[in-house]
Each structure stands twice: as structure tokens, then as C-alpha cells.
PDB file of C-alpha atoms in Angstrom:
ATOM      1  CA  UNK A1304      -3.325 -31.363   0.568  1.00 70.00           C
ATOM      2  CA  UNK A1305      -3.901 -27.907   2.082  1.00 86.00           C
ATOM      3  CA  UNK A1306      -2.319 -24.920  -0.086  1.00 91.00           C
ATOM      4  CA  UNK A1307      -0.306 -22.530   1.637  1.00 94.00           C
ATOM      5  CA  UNK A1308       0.081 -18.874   1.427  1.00 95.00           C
ATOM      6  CA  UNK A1309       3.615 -19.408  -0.427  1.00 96.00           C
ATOM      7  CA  UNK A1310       1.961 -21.930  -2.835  1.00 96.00           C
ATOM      8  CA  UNK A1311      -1.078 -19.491  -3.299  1.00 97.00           C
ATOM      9  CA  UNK A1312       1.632 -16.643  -4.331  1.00 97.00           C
ATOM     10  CA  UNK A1313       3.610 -18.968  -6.539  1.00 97.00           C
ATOM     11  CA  UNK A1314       0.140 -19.894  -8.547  1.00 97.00           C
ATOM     12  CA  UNK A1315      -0.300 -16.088  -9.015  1.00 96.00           C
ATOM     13  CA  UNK A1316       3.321 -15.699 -10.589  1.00 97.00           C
ATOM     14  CA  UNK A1317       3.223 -18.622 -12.615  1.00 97.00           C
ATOM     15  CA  UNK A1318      -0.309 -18.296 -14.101  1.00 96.00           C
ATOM     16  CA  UNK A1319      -1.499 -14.831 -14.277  1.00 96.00           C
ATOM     17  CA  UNK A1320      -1.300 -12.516 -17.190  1.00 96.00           C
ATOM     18  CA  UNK A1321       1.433  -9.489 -16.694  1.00 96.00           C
ATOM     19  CA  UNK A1322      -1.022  -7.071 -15.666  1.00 96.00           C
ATOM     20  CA  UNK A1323      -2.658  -8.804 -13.304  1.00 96.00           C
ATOM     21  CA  UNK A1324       0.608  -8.969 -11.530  1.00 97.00           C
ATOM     22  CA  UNK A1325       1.072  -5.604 -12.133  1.00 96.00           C
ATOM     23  CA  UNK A1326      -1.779  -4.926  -9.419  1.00 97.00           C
ATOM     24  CA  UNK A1327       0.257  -6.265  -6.615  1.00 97.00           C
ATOM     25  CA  UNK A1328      -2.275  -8.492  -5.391  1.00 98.00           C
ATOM     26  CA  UNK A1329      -0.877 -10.295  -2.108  1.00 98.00           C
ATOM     27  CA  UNK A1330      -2.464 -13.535  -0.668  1.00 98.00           C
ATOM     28  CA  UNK A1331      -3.545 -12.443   3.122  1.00 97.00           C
ATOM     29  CA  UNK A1332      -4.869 -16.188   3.499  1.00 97.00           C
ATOM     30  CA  UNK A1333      -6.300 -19.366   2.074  1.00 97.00           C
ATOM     31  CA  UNK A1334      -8.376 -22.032   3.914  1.00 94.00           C
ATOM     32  CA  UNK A1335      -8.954 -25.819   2.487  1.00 85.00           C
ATOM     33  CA  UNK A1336     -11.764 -26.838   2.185  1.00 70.00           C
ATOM     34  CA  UNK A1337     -13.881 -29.656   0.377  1.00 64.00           C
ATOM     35  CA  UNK A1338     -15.724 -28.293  -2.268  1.00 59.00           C
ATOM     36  CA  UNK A1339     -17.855 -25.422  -1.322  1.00 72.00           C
ATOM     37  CA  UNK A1340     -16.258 -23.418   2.163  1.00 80.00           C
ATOM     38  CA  UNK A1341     -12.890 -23.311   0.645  1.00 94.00           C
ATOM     39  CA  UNK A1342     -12.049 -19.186   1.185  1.00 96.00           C
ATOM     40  CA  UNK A1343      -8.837 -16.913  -0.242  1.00 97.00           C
ATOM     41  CA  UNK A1344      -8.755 -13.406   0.896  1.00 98.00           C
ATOM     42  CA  UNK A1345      -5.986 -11.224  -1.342  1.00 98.00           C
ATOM     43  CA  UNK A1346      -4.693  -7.829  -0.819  1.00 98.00           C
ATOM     44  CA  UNK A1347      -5.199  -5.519  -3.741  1.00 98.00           C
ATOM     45  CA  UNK A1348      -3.062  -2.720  -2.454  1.00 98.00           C
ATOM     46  CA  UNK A1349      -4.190   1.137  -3.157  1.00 97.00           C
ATOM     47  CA  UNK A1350      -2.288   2.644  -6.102  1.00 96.00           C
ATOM     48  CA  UNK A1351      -3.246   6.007  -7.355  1.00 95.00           C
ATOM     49  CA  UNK A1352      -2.226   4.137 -11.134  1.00 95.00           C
ATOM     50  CA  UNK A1353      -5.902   2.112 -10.292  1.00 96.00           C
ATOM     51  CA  UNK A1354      -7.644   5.369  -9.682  1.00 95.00           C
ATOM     52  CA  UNK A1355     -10.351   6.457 -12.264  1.00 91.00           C
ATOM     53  CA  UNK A1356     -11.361  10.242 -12.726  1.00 89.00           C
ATOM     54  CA  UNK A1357     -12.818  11.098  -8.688  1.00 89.00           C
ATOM     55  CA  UNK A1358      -9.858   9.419  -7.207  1.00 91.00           C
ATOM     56  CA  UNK A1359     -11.913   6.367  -6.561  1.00 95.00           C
ATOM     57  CA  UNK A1360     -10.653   2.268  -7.175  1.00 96.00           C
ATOM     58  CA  UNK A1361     -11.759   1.883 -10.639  1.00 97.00           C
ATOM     59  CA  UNK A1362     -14.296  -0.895 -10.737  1.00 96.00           C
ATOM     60  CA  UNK A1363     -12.086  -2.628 -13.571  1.00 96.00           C
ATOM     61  CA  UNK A1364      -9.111  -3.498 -10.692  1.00 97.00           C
ATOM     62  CA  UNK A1365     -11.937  -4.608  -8.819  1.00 98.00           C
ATOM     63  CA  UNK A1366     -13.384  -7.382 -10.754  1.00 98.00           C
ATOM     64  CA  UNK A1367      -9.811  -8.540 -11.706  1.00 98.00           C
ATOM     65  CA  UNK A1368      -9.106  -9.244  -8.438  1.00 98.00           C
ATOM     66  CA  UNK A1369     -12.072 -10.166  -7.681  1.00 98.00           C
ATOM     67  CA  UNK A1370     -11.695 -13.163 -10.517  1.00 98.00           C
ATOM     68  CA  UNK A1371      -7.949 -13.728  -9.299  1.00 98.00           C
ATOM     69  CA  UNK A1372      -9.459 -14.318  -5.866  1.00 98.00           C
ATOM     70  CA  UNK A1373     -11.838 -16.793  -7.048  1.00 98.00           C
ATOM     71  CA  UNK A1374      -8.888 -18.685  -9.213  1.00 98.00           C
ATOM     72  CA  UNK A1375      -6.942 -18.608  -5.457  1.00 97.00           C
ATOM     73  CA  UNK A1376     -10.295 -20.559  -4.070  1.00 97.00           C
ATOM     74  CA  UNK A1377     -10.199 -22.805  -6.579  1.00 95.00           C
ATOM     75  CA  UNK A1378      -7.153 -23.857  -6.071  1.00 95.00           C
ATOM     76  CA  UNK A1379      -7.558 -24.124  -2.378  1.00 94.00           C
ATOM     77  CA  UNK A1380     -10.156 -26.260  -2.837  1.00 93.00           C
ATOM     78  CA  UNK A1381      -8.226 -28.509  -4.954  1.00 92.00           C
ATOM     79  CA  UNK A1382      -5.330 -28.577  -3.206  1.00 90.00           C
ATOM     80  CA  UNK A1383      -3.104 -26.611  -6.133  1.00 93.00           C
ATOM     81  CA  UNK A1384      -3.743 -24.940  -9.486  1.00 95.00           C
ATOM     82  CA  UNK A1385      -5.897 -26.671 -11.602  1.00 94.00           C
ATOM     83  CA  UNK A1386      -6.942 -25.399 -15.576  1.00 96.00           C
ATOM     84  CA  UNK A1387      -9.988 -23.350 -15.361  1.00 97.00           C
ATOM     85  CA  UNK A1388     -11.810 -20.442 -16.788  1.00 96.00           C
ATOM     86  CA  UNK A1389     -14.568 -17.814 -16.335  1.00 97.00           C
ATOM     87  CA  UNK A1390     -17.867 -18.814 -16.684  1.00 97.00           C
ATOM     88  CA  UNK A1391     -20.019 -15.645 -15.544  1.00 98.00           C
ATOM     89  CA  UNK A1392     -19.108 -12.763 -13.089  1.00 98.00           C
ATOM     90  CA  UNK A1393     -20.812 -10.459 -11.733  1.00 98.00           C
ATOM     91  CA  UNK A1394     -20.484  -7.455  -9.890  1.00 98.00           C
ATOM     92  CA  UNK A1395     -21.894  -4.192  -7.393  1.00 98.00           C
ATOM     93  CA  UNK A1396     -20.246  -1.383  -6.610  1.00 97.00           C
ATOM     94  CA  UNK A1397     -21.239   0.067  -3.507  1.00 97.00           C
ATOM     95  CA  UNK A1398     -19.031   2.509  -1.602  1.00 96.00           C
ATOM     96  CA  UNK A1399     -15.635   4.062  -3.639  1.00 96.00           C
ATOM     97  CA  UNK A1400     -12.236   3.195  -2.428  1.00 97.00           C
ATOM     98  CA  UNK A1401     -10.346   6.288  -2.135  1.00 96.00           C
ATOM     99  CA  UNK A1402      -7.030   5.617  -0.771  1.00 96.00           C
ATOM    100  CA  UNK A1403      -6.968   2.355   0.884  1.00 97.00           C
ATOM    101  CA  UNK A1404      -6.273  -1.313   0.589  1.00 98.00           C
ATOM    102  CA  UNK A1405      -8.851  -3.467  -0.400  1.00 98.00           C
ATOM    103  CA  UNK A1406      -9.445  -7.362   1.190  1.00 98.00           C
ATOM    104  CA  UNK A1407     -10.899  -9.600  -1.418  1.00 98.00           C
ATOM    105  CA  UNK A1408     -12.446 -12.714   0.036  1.00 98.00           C
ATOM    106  CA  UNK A1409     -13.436 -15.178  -2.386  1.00 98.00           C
ATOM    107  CA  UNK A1410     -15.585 -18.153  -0.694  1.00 97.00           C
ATOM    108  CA  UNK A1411     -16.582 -21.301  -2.969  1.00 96.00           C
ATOM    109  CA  UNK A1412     -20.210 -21.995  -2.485  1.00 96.00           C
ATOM    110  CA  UNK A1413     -20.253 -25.055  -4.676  1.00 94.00           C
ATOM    111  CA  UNK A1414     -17.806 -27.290  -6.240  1.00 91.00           C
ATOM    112  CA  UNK A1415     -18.153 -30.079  -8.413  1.00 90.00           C
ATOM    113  CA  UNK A1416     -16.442 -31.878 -10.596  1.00 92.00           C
ATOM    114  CA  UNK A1417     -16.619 -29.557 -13.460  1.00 95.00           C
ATOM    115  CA  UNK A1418     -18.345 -25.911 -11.975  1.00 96.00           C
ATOM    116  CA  UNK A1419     -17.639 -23.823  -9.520  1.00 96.00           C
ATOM    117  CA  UNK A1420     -18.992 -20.870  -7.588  1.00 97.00           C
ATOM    118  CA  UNK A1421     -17.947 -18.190  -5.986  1.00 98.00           C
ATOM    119  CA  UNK A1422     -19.538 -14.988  -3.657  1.00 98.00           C
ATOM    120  CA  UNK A1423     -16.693 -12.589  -3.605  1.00 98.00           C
ATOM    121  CA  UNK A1424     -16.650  -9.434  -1.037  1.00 98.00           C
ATOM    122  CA  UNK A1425     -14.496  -6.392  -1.307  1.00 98.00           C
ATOM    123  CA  UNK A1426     -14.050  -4.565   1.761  1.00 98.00           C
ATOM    124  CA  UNK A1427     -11.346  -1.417   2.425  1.00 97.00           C
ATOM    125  CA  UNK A1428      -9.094  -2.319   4.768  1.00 97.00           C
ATOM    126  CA  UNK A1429     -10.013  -1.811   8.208  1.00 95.00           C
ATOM    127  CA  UNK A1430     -13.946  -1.857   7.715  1.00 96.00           C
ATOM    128  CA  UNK A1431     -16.196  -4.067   7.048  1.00 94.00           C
ATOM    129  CA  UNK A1432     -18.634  -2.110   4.757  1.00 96.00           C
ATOM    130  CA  UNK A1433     -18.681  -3.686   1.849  1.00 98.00           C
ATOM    131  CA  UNK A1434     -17.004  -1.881  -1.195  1.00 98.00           C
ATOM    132  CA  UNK A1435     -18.550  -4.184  -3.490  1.00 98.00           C
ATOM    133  CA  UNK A1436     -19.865  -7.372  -3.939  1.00 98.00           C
ATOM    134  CA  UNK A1437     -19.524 -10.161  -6.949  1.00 98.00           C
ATOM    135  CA  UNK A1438     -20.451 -13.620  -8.009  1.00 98.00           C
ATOM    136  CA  UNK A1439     -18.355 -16.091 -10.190  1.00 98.00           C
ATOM    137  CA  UNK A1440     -18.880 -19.035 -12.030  1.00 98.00           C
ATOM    138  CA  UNK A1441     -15.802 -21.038 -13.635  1.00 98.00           C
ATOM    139  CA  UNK A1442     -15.724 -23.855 -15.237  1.00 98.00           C
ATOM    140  CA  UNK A1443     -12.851 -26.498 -14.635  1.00 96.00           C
ATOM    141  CA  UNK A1444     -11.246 -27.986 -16.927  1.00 95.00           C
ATOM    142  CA  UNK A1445      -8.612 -30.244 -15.666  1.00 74.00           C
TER     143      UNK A1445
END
């Protein structure tokens, strides 16, 4: 069963710590896939509250929603929310954020029945230089 935005948004109210949902990450899209190709792009929107000292996206909103947008592909891939947690991420900054959206695209590159990965690019909205860049590995559990 393909998710849908609306199911995608109702996974990030019902299983999302408080301040995650406190960024105001949206769900721009989410395509089905089996296993690896599976894809969510969110919309972390620009809040001078995520700013660190320079006026820049701090790097710690970043990876959160980069991970959120990795739980989204999961979950696209599987056709809903499934248990799972954070294996490895990792991250590069490489252009600031100063006073823009950001579009997180999270694309499974492999899924089995118990791992998954993840390449993850940030992008401001209305470029396509990449902000940063991160890779995820979860583990699922259910």
C-alpha cells in the first residue's frame, strides 16, 4: 500500500518526540517504492529559533530532520510506520542556510528485512546546491 502525504504527516504526530515537532517539519512528498528507491522529501521551514551564532541553520536541526526524513522513507517503503531506530548517521555541512527553507530528501538505497539505508540531501529552497549531505543506517525492528 502506497503512503500518502496525510498518512506521512500523521506518522510524524503520532511518533516523534515534542521537539521534533517543534521544528515544523512538513511532508512535501513521499514515493513507494520496494525496498531501496522509496524517497520522502520534508520541509524544515526557516526559523530564526534554529539559527546558531552567524545567523546560519544550526547543523543540529539539520541532522534531525535529516533522521525524521529517513524514518518518512522507511515508512514509505513499508507501506506505514514500522518500529525502528538509528543505526549510524552521518553528516556534511556544506553551504549555511541563512534565511530559507530547507528540502530534505531522504532516498532508501537498500532495504532488507532488518537494515536500512539512507543518502539524505539538504538543499535551500529554490536551489539545488546542496546545503549538506548525510547517510543513515536504521535498523528495523518490527
Amino acid at each position: 500500500m502506497a503512503l500518502t502525504p496525510t498518512a506521512a504527516e500523521k506518522i510524524l504526530a503520532d511518533n516523534f518526540a515534542p521537539w521534533v515537532l517543534d521544528l515544523g517539519l512538513t511532508i512535501e512528498s513521499v514515493a513507494s517504492a520496494d525496498g531501496a528507491g522509496a524517497e520522502a522529501v520534508l520541509r524544515l521551514p526557516w526559523s530564526d529559533r534554529l539559527a546558531r551564532e552567524g545567523g546560519g541553520l544550526s547543523g543540529q536541526a539539520l541532522m534531525a530532520a535529516a533522521d525524521t526524513a529517513t524514518v518518512i522513507a522507511v515508512a514509505a517503503a513499508r507501506g506505514g510506520f514500522v518500529p525502528m531506530t538509528t543505526v549510524q548517521q552521518s553528516i556534511t555541512f556544506q553551504r549555511a542556510v541563512v534565511g530559507s527553507d530547507v528540502l530534505v530528501r531522504a532516498r532508501l538505497t537498500k532495504s532488507g528485512k532488518r537494515m536500512a539505508f539512507a543518502d539524505i540531501t539538504m538543499t535551500a529552497d529554490g536551489t539545488e546546491e546542496t546545503a549538506a549531505h548525510a547517510t543513515a543506517v536504521y535498523a528495523l525492528l518490527g
